[in-house]
Every structure is written in C-alpha cells, then in structure tokens.
Amino acid sequence: AEHQHARYNPLRDDWVLVSAHRVKRPWQGQLEKPPPEDVPRWDPNNPLCPGATRANGEVNPQYEGTFVFPNDFPALQPDAPEPDDSDHPLFRAAPARGVCKVMCFHPWSDLTLPLMSLPEIRAVIDAWAELATELGASYPWVQIFENKGAMMGCSNPHPHCQVWASSFLPNEACLEDRTQRQHLSQHGVPMLLEYAEQEARRKERLVVENADWLVVVPYWATWPYQTLLLPRRHVCRLQDLSDSERDNLASIMQRLLIKYDNLFEVSFPYSMGWHGAPTGPYLEEDCRHWQLHAHYYPPLLRSATVRKFMVGYEMLAQAQRDLTPEQAAERLRSLPEVHYKKRAE
C-alpha cells in the first residue's frame, strides 16, 4: 500500500503503475465545478425532454419511460462511401459504417440512475437488451455507453446514454477478444468468469454483490474508483440475461451508483459501457471465451473538485494510479447504500 509497484491487466495485456503515496502530495492544480443541483425537471428548450423539439426539427413524444431515437449528430452512418485506396502502407484507411442512437432513461431531467426506482432501472436494462438484439442482428459490435456529468463530456444533464453499432470491431473489442480467447485456450475457463470467482473469494476488492452479480475495483484498475461489474455465471451477451439476473442487475447498479454519489456527496461523473461477445456474423461463431461485463471509469480522485488527470507519464509511458485498488474498494464498500439526498426523508 505504501510502495510503488506495477500490476498486470490480463484483459488489456498491459501494465499499470501503482504509486499510492502520491495521493498525499499537495494539490494546487485545477479545481472542477460541482455539477448543478438546480436542473429543472422539464425544460422545453432541452432537446431530450418529452415534447421538446430537437435540432433536426423533430418533436419528441410525451414519453413516460425510456425513449430511443436516432442521434441527430451521428459519428457513424450506414451509407458512408468507401475510402480511397491507399498508395502506401503507412497511410491506410478502412470503411466505417454504422448507426448511432440515443436512449433517454427517464422523462425527468433532474433524475439520475441511482435516484430512479428499481422498476425504472430494470426498464433501462430491458431497453439495452432490445437494442443489443436489434442492432446486433446485422452489426458486429454494439457499444452501449453512458457519459455522466459535464466532466466526462456529457453535453446534456438529462439522464441518457448512447448506443453505437459499427460495421467493425473497435480497438478495445479486438483487444478483449484476443486476450479472452488466449485465456480460454490456455486455462480452459473464461478469463472473467475465473476472475469473478477469485474476487468473490478474496473479497478485498469487492464493493457490492448479490446472487447474480458482483462489483469490484479490479486488481489492475487505472482510474481511482474504477469498477468492474461481473455476472457470476457464464453469459456472453446482455440479451442473454434471465429475468432474475436483470432484476438483480438493476439492484446492484443502484447500490453501486448510490455509493458513488455518496463518496463525495455529489452526482458522481463517470463513463461506463458494456462489453460482450461480438454480434452480427459472430452470432454463428464460437464466442465462449467472452464474458459479459461493464466498465465504470470515474475521474474524481480526492474530492468532488479534484480529478485524476491522465497526462504526461500516462500518455507517454503507461497508466499510473494514486491509491491502491484495495484502498479504493474499502472506501466504496464502507459507504452507506441510502443516497445522501434521501437520508433526511
């Protein structure tokens, strides 16, 4: 806990430098502004609200649950032309096609997932699974991700996520496909299934658990309070989850996100996303090496106003963290599971 050392990340086949003593250094750097607490429940000028007009002139329905619509500014489009042929191997391009969708979690702008009810969170999970099935019927990769908070580049406070389906496997998917395939070949068991069993037994990095899921600060975590959400049984894709697993997923997500908010008593920023077996043409292939999982990458380090910056050494050498995963897990584990905004109710 007091001496620097490197830890191996088998999922990414790289290393992270752990330097726990650095968290004690004085900070005179940038201070972030806490997120606003006065977000209106409904704003006719907010393009994600029910009944609001979006940038393309379309009017949202008066939705009462989840609402999915095509991204008005998509990074991927289904009809993009082929790039020109390269005249040199150092200047290669490849076709990139796909679709981008936005999913609103709830009609109210002043709610976030940890403040939603379990049935409302379950509805989000079901909508995720439906989109994964629909888009995965033809696209090899369906990336569900949520950027929460302005600190993580979120341009709108309304509770929502994005779903990008692509005609190719992105870098992280290719990397995880290779490392998980190698692990199954060498050890005869899916990497993250074995890892979940080990963490459930060791408990030192465990944050929350229930009958079907566990959340850990992974042994190789890079971000200060990074977590990994894992199913206990072998399951390849989000759409393969049973009803009870979806119910327990809603519960464990709520518990984790309440702890996140309680850590610094602020709406906790993060980027999260689901990784599972590829789809499209891969649905007919053997993907047993894959294990469904979700990554949470929160940037805050010391307080609601001091974040971890991935610069300098991290950009030019390798990732480095300022407290051990065990210290982070213990702090998260010890937090109450009643949201700080509801303690006085």
Tab-separated table of C-alpha atoms in Angstrom:
chain	number	residue	atom	x	y	z
A	1	ALA	CA	0.000	0.000	0.000
A	2	GLU	CA	2.928	2.382	0.589
A	3	HIS	CA	5.409	1.334	-2.110
A	4	GLN	CA	5.101	1.696	-5.857
A	5	HIS	CA	4.711	-1.401	-7.962
A	6	ALA	CA	3.261	-2.417	-11.342
A	7	ARG	CA	0.191	-4.595	-11.864
A	8	TYR	CA	-0.690	-6.582	-14.964
A	9	ASN	CA	-4.056	-6.190	-16.685
A	10	PRO	CA	-4.755	-9.506	-18.463
A	11	LEU	CA	-7.849	-8.087	-20.173
A	12	ARG	CA	-5.835	-5.401	-21.972
A	13	ASP	CA	-2.432	-7.111	-21.928
A	14	ASP	CA	-0.748	-4.065	-20.386
A	15	TRP	CA	0.513	-2.739	-17.061
A	16	VAL	CA	-0.455	-0.001	-14.604
A	17	LEU	CA	1.935	1.716	-12.173
A	18	VAL	CA	0.524	1.916	-8.622
A	19	SER	CA	2.014	4.771	-6.575
A	20	ALA	CA	-0.221	5.061	-3.521
A	21	HIS	CA	1.973	7.554	-1.684
A	22	ARG	CA	1.332	10.188	-4.384
A	23	VAL	CA	-2.192	10.850	-3.130
A	24	LYS	CA	-0.577	12.674	-0.177
A	25	ARG	CA	1.068	15.321	-2.340
A	26	PRO	CA	-0.307	18.873	-2.065
A	27	TRP	CA	-2.665	19.969	-4.825
A	28	GLN	CA	-2.612	23.432	-6.348
A	29	GLY	CA	-3.934	22.400	-9.737
A	30	GLN	CA	-7.302	22.721	-11.422
A	31	LEU	CA	-10.443	22.507	-9.324
A	32	GLU	CA	-13.618	21.284	-11.011
A	33	LYS	CA	-17.012	22.863	-10.510
A	34	PRO	CA	-19.504	20.511	-8.828
A	35	PRO	CA	-22.487	19.684	-11.062
A	36	PRO	CA	-25.519	21.973	-10.724
A	37	GLU	CA	-28.155	20.931	-8.214
A	38	ASP	CA	-30.936	23.016	-9.760
A	39	VAL	CA	-31.592	21.127	-13.008
A	40	PRO	CA	-35.257	21.711	-13.942
A	41	ARG	CA	-37.406	18.581	-14.138
A	42	TRP	CA	-38.708	19.662	-17.544
A	43	ASP	CA	-37.358	22.298	-19.867
A	44	PRO	CA	-38.973	22.960	-23.266
A	45	ASN	CA	-35.564	24.070	-24.561
A	46	ASN	CA	-33.870	20.799	-23.595
A	47	PRO	CA	-33.920	18.593	-26.725
A	48	LEU	CA	-34.055	15.388	-24.654
A	49	CYS	CA	-37.213	16.300	-22.725
A	50	PRO	CA	-40.655	14.948	-23.626
A	51	GLY	CA	-42.398	17.220	-26.104
A	52	ALA	CA	-39.236	19.202	-26.891
A	53	THR	CA	-38.047	19.963	-30.405
A	54	ARG	CA	-34.662	18.527	-31.364
A	55	ALA	CA	-32.013	20.080	-33.630
A	56	ASN	CA	-33.427	18.384	-36.735
A	57	GLY	CA	-36.910	19.798	-36.110
A	58	GLU	CA	-38.439	16.553	-34.850
A	59	VAL	CA	-40.630	16.773	-31.760
A	60	ASN	CA	-40.160	14.170	-29.023
A	61	PRO	CA	-43.239	12.245	-27.940
A	62	GLN	CA	-44.587	12.698	-24.416
A	63	TYR	CA	-42.693	9.615	-23.335
A	64	GLU	CA	-43.142	8.265	-19.797
A	65	GLY	CA	-40.378	5.640	-19.628
A	66	THR	CA	-37.344	5.054	-21.822
A	67	PHE	CA	-37.169	6.776	-25.204
A	68	VAL	CA	-34.833	5.799	-28.054
A	69	PHE	CA	-34.206	7.891	-31.155
A	70	PRO	CA	-31.509	8.246	-33.850
A	71	ASN	CA	-28.638	10.510	-32.835
A	72	ASP	CA	-29.065	13.837	-34.607
A	73	PHE	CA	-25.272	14.159	-34.918
A	74	PRO	CA	-24.112	10.565	-35.524
A	75	ALA	CA	-20.453	9.588	-35.591
A	76	LEU	CA	-21.376	6.595	-37.765
A	77	GLN	CA	-23.765	6.493	-40.708
A	78	PRO	CA	-24.939	3.389	-42.593
A	79	ASP	CA	-24.270	4.722	-46.099
A	80	ALA	CA	-20.784	6.231	-45.810
A	81	PRO	CA	-18.745	5.807	-49.039
A	82	GLU	CA	-15.671	3.621	-49.309
A	83	PRO	CA	-12.410	5.473	-48.626
A	84	ASP	CA	-9.923	5.869	-51.445
A	85	ASP	CA	-7.302	3.178	-51.905
A	86	SER	CA	-4.023	3.860	-50.124
A	87	ASP	CA	-0.810	4.344	-52.081
A	88	HIS	CA	1.404	3.470	-49.087
A	89	PRO	CA	1.106	1.086	-46.092
A	90	LEU	CA	1.664	3.981	-43.670
A	91	PHE	CA	-1.473	5.740	-44.944
A	92	ARG	CA	-4.217	3.157	-44.665
A	93	ALA	CA	-7.948	3.757	-44.332
A	94	ALA	CA	-10.856	1.348	-43.983
A	95	PRO	CA	-14.629	1.643	-44.355
A	96	ALA	CA	-16.548	2.534	-41.192
A	97	ARG	CA	-20.328	2.359	-41.210
A	98	GLY	CA	-22.972	2.087	-38.558
A	99	VAL	CA	-25.807	3.739	-36.689
A	100	CYS	CA	-25.902	5.839	-33.523
A	101	LYS	CA	-28.867	6.066	-31.190
A	102	VAL	CA	-29.657	7.974	-28.014
A	103	MET	CA	-31.652	6.464	-25.163
A	104	CYS	CA	-33.288	8.610	-22.519
A	105	PHE	CA	-33.616	6.718	-19.245
A	106	HIS	CA	-36.485	8.747	-17.793
A	107	PRO	CA	-38.683	11.726	-18.719
A	108	TRP	CA	-37.376	13.832	-15.799
A	109	SER	CA	-34.146	15.784	-16.274
A	110	ASP	CA	-33.423	16.063	-12.541
A	111	LEU	CA	-33.062	12.294	-12.043
A	112	THR	CA	-30.035	10.059	-12.465
A	113	LEU	CA	-29.885	6.262	-12.372
A	114	PRO	CA	-29.148	5.998	-8.614
A	115	LEU	CA	-32.240	8.099	-7.878
A	116	MET	CA	-34.526	6.048	-10.132
A	117	SER	CA	-36.661	3.174	-8.830
A	118	LEU	CA	-35.691	-0.451	-9.402
A	119	PRO	CA	-38.507	-0.982	-11.962
A	120	GLU	CA	-37.308	2.112	-13.833
A	121	ILE	CA	-33.711	0.841	-13.893
A	122	ARG	CA	-34.957	-2.591	-14.994
A	123	ALA	CA	-36.759	-0.885	-17.903
A	124	VAL	CA	-33.432	0.666	-18.953
A	125	ILE	CA	-31.753	-2.759	-18.855
A	126	ASP	CA	-34.531	-4.281	-20.962
A	127	ALA	CA	-34.218	-1.437	-23.481
A	128	TRP	CA	-30.446	-2.014	-23.626
A	129	ALA	CA	-31.008	-5.709	-24.328
A	130	GLU	CA	-33.590	-4.943	-27.030
A	131	LEU	CA	-31.219	-2.566	-28.804
A	132	ALA	CA	-28.342	-5.027	-28.495
A	133	THR	CA	-30.531	-7.676	-30.139
A	134	GLU	CA	-31.938	-5.394	-32.828
A	135	LEU	CA	-28.667	-3.789	-33.891
A	136	GLY	CA	-26.616	-6.919	-33.233
A	137	ALA	CA	-28.635	-8.838	-35.791
A	138	SER	CA	-26.529	-7.196	-38.505
A	139	TYR	CA	-23.702	-5.206	-36.871
A	140	PRO	CA	-20.612	-6.938	-35.392
A	141	TRP	CA	-20.329	-4.538	-32.440
A	142	VAL	CA	-22.960	-2.696	-30.416
A	143	GLN	CA	-21.443	-0.307	-27.887
A	144	ILE	CA	-23.771	0.829	-25.115
A	145	PHE	CA	-22.189	3.621	-23.082
A	146	GLU	CA	-23.118	6.422	-20.709
A	147	ASN	CA	-21.111	9.600	-20.178
A	148	LYS	CA	-22.388	11.077	-16.916
A	149	GLY	CA	-21.518	14.631	-15.947
A	150	ALA	CA	-20.024	17.593	-17.765
A	151	MET	CA	-16.582	16.497	-16.560
A	152	MET	CA	-16.912	13.425	-18.777
A	153	GLY	CA	-18.029	15.364	-21.827
A	154	CYS	CA	-21.758	14.957	-21.323
A	155	SER	CA	-23.446	17.841	-23.149
A	156	ASN	CA	-26.891	17.446	-21.562
A	157	PRO	CA	-27.859	16.782	-17.912
A	158	HIS	CA	-30.921	14.728	-18.869
A	159	PRO	CA	-30.396	11.038	-17.884
A	160	HIS	CA	-29.421	9.250	-21.071
A	161	CYS	CA	-26.895	7.013	-22.797
A	162	GLN	CA	-25.767	6.327	-26.337
A	163	VAL	CA	-25.682	3.176	-28.445
A	164	TRP	CA	-23.323	2.991	-31.398
A	165	ALA	CA	-23.411	-0.023	-33.720
A	166	SER	CA	-20.460	-0.422	-36.062
A	167	SER	CA	-19.534	-2.492	-39.101
A	168	PHE	CA	-16.175	-3.280	-37.494
A	169	LEU	CA	-14.791	-4.377	-34.133
A	170	PRO	CA	-13.348	-1.316	-32.336
A	171	ASN	CA	-9.887	-1.388	-30.770
A	172	GLU	CA	-10.996	-2.287	-27.228
A	173	ALA	CA	-13.253	-5.060	-28.523
A	174	CYS	CA	-10.443	-6.530	-30.623
A	175	LEU	CA	-8.082	-6.411	-27.664
A	176	GLU	CA	-10.516	-8.065	-25.251
A	177	ASP	CA	-11.419	-10.663	-27.866
A	178	ARG	CA	-7.758	-11.640	-28.226
A	179	THR	CA	-6.918	-11.756	-24.517
A	180	GLN	CA	-10.065	-13.670	-23.528
A	181	ARG	CA	-9.594	-16.140	-26.380
A	182	GLN	CA	-5.989	-16.763	-25.315
A	183	HIS	CA	-7.001	-17.268	-21.677
A	184	LEU	CA	-9.676	-19.837	-22.517
A	185	SER	CA	-7.243	-21.666	-24.792
A	186	GLN	CA	-4.504	-21.763	-22.134
A	187	HIS	CA	-6.583	-22.292	-18.973
A	188	GLY	CA	-9.837	-23.890	-20.129
A	189	VAL	CA	-12.097	-21.334	-18.424
A	190	PRO	CA	-13.304	-17.863	-19.484
A	191	MET	CA	-10.981	-15.233	-18.007
A	192	LEU	CA	-13.591	-13.023	-16.354
A	193	LEU	CA	-15.605	-15.957	-15.018
A	194	GLU	CA	-12.468	-17.209	-13.253
A	195	TYR	CA	-11.636	-13.658	-12.166
A	196	ALA	CA	-15.101	-13.122	-10.656
A	197	GLU	CA	-14.801	-16.371	-8.700
A	198	GLN	CA	-11.395	-15.316	-7.369
A	199	GLU	CA	-12.580	-11.837	-6.342
A	200	ALA	CA	-15.722	-13.241	-4.681
A	201	ARG	CA	-13.483	-15.467	-2.573
A	202	ARG	CA	-10.770	-12.908	-1.759
A	203	LYS	CA	-13.214	-10.023	-1.048
A	204	GLU	CA	-10.509	-7.365	-0.592
A	205	ARG	CA	-11.531	-5.531	-3.769
A	206	LEU	CA	-15.245	-6.351	-3.554
A	207	VAL	CA	-17.604	-3.350	-3.428
A	208	VAL	CA	-21.103	-4.898	-3.620
A	209	GLU	CA	-22.500	-8.310	-4.531
A	210	ASN	CA	-25.756	-10.228	-4.810
A	211	ALA	CA	-26.874	-13.658	-6.007
A	212	ASP	CA	-26.108	-12.983	-9.681
A	213	TRP	CA	-23.557	-10.147	-9.794
A	214	LEU	CA	-20.553	-8.624	-8.125
A	215	VAL	CA	-18.786	-5.279	-8.449
A	216	VAL	CA	-15.061	-4.971	-7.771
A	217	VAL	CA	-12.358	-2.385	-8.078
A	218	PRO	CA	-10.271	-4.527	-10.416
A	219	TYR	CA	-6.771	-5.550	-9.338
A	220	TRP	CA	-5.444	-3.688	-12.393
A	221	ALA	CA	-7.695	-0.588	-12.109
A	222	THR	CA	-6.348	2.582	-13.714
A	223	TRP	CA	-8.839	5.248	-12.628
A	224	PRO	CA	-9.047	5.956	-8.864
A	225	TYR	CA	-12.513	4.488	-8.244
A	226	GLN	CA	-12.841	2.396	-11.387
A	227	THR	CA	-15.116	-0.633	-11.032
A	228	LEU	CA	-15.909	-3.765	-12.991
A	229	LEU	CA	-19.433	-5.241	-12.942
A	230	LEU	CA	-19.455	-9.001	-13.493
A	231	PRO	CA	-22.086	-11.765	-13.655
A	232	ARG	CA	-21.474	-14.873	-11.570
A	233	ARG	CA	-22.478	-17.318	-14.293
A	234	HIS	CA	-21.012	-17.610	-17.765
A	235	VAL	CA	-23.027	-15.319	-20.026
A	236	CYS	CA	-21.788	-13.854	-23.301
A	237	ARG	CA	-24.203	-11.038	-24.091
A	238	LEU	CA	-26.548	-8.621	-22.340
A	239	GLN	CA	-29.556	-10.010	-24.186
A	240	ASP	CA	-28.833	-13.480	-22.750
A	241	LEU	CA	-29.634	-12.446	-19.170
A	242	SER	CA	-32.601	-14.088	-17.436
A	243	ASP	CA	-35.400	-12.149	-15.746
A	244	SER	CA	-33.921	-12.682	-12.286
A	245	GLU	CA	-30.460	-11.653	-13.492
A	246	ARG	CA	-31.922	-8.451	-14.914
A	247	ASP	CA	-33.722	-7.718	-11.648
A	248	ASN	CA	-30.534	-8.280	-9.675
A	249	LEU	CA	-28.582	-6.199	-12.189
A	250	ALA	CA	-30.947	-3.271	-11.567
A	251	SER	CA	-30.409	-3.693	-7.830
A	252	ILE	CA	-26.616	-3.886	-7.928
A	253	MET	CA	-26.360	-0.955	-10.337
A	254	GLN	CA	-28.475	1.159	-7.996
A	255	ARG	CA	-26.368	0.156	-4.968
A	256	LEU	CA	-23.076	0.900	-6.752
A	257	LEU	CA	-24.221	4.252	-8.118
A	258	ILE	CA	-25.591	5.345	-4.734
A	259	LYS	CA	-22.177	4.581	-3.228
A	260	TYR	CA	-20.518	6.575	-5.983
A	261	ASP	CA	-22.732	9.594	-5.261
A	262	ASN	CA	-22.199	9.201	-1.512
A	263	LEU	CA	-18.393	9.140	-1.856
A	264	PHE	CA	-18.102	12.912	-2.239
A	265	GLU	CA	-21.826	13.740	-1.868
A	266	VAL	CA	-22.106	14.839	-5.465
A	267	SER	CA	-23.693	13.434	-8.615
A	268	PHE	CA	-20.680	11.280	-9.458
A	269	PRO	CA	-19.292	11.650	-13.005
A	270	TYR	CA	-18.162	8.614	-14.969
A	271	SER	CA	-18.032	6.930	-18.334
A	272	MET	CA	-19.423	3.413	-18.350
A	273	GLY	CA	-20.068	0.845	-21.012
A	274	TRP	CA	-20.974	-2.775	-21.679
A	275	HIS	CA	-18.648	-5.272	-23.326
A	276	GLY	CA	-19.923	-8.626	-24.525
A	277	ALA	CA	-19.371	-11.091	-27.321
A	278	PRO	CA	-19.494	-9.610	-30.819
A	279	THR	CA	-22.684	-9.960	-32.803
A	280	GLY	CA	-23.722	-9.855	-36.461
A	281	PRO	CA	-21.655	-12.526	-38.258
A	282	TYR	CA	-20.134	-13.575	-34.907
A	283	LEU	CA	-23.517	-14.898	-33.715
A	284	GLU	CA	-22.752	-18.073	-35.664
A	285	GLU	CA	-19.239	-18.416	-34.250
A	286	ASP	CA	-17.920	-19.891	-31.004
A	287	CYS	CA	-17.662	-16.983	-28.542
A	288	ARG	CA	-17.337	-18.982	-25.323
A	289	HIS	CA	-14.173	-17.067	-24.423
A	290	TRP	CA	-16.264	-13.921	-23.883
A	291	GLN	CA	-17.831	-12.976	-20.569
A	292	LEU	CA	-20.296	-10.095	-20.342
A	293	HIS	CA	-19.091	-7.189	-18.186
A	294	ALA	CA	-19.472	-3.457	-17.654
A	295	HIS	CA	-16.669	-0.963	-17.022
A	296	TYR	CA	-17.138	2.172	-14.899
A	297	TYR	CA	-14.441	4.830	-15.278
A	298	PRO	CA	-14.936	7.765	-12.862
A	299	PRO	CA	-12.357	10.589	-12.918
A	300	LEU	CA	-12.635	12.006	-9.364
A	301	LEU	CA	-9.650	11.379	-7.099
A	302	ARG	CA	-9.636	13.361	-3.835
A	303	SER	CA	-12.937	15.228	-3.698
A	304	ALA	CA	-15.808	16.493	-5.805
A	305	THR	CA	-13.455	19.139	-7.214
A	306	VAL	CA	-10.138	17.281	-7.725
A	307	ARG	CA	-9.905	14.794	-10.572
A	308	LYS	CA	-7.296	12.385	-11.835
A	309	PHE	CA	-5.582	13.632	-14.989
A	310	MET	CA	-4.279	11.096	-17.493
A	311	VAL	CA	-1.419	13.190	-18.843
A	312	GLY	CA	2.368	13.232	-19.008
A	313	TYR	CA	3.621	9.840	-17.883
A	314	GLU	CA	0.228	8.242	-18.531
A	315	MET	CA	0.169	9.449	-22.131
A	316	LEU	CA	3.840	8.884	-22.886
A	317	ALA	CA	4.703	5.788	-20.841
A	318	GLN	CA	1.922	3.820	-19.100
A	319	ALA	CA	-1.090	4.265	-16.847
A	320	GLN	CA	-0.444	5.281	-13.223
A	321	ARG	CA	-2.790	5.458	-10.226
A	322	ASP	CA	-2.522	7.283	-6.899
A	323	LEU	CA	-4.131	4.846	-4.447
A	324	THR	CA	-4.328	1.080	-4.420
A	325	PRO	CA	-7.417	-0.704	-5.736
A	326	GLU	CA	-7.808	-2.241	-2.279
A	327	GLN	CA	-7.947	1.213	-0.648
A	328	ALA	CA	-10.496	2.387	-3.201
A	329	ALA	CA	-12.649	-0.713	-2.729
A	330	GLU	CA	-12.603	-0.392	1.049
A	331	ARG	CA	-13.707	3.215	0.850
A	332	LEU	CA	-16.549	2.440	-1.559
A	333	ARG	CA	-17.580	-0.692	0.350
A	334	SER	CA	-17.921	1.194	3.629
A	335	LEU	CA	-20.248	3.857	2.225
A	336	PRO	CA	-23.979	3.744	3.050
A	337	GLU	CA	-26.465	2.472	0.489
A	338	VAL	CA	-29.009	5.202	1.181
A	339	HIS	CA	-28.480	8.134	-1.166
A	340	TYR	CA	-27.231	11.260	0.582
A	341	LYS	CA	-30.157	13.237	-0.864
A	342	LYS	CA	-32.636	10.865	0.749
A	343	ARG	CA	-31.160	10.498	4.236
A	344	ALA	CA	-33.327	13.275	5.697
A	345	GLU	CA	-36.542	11.879	4.195
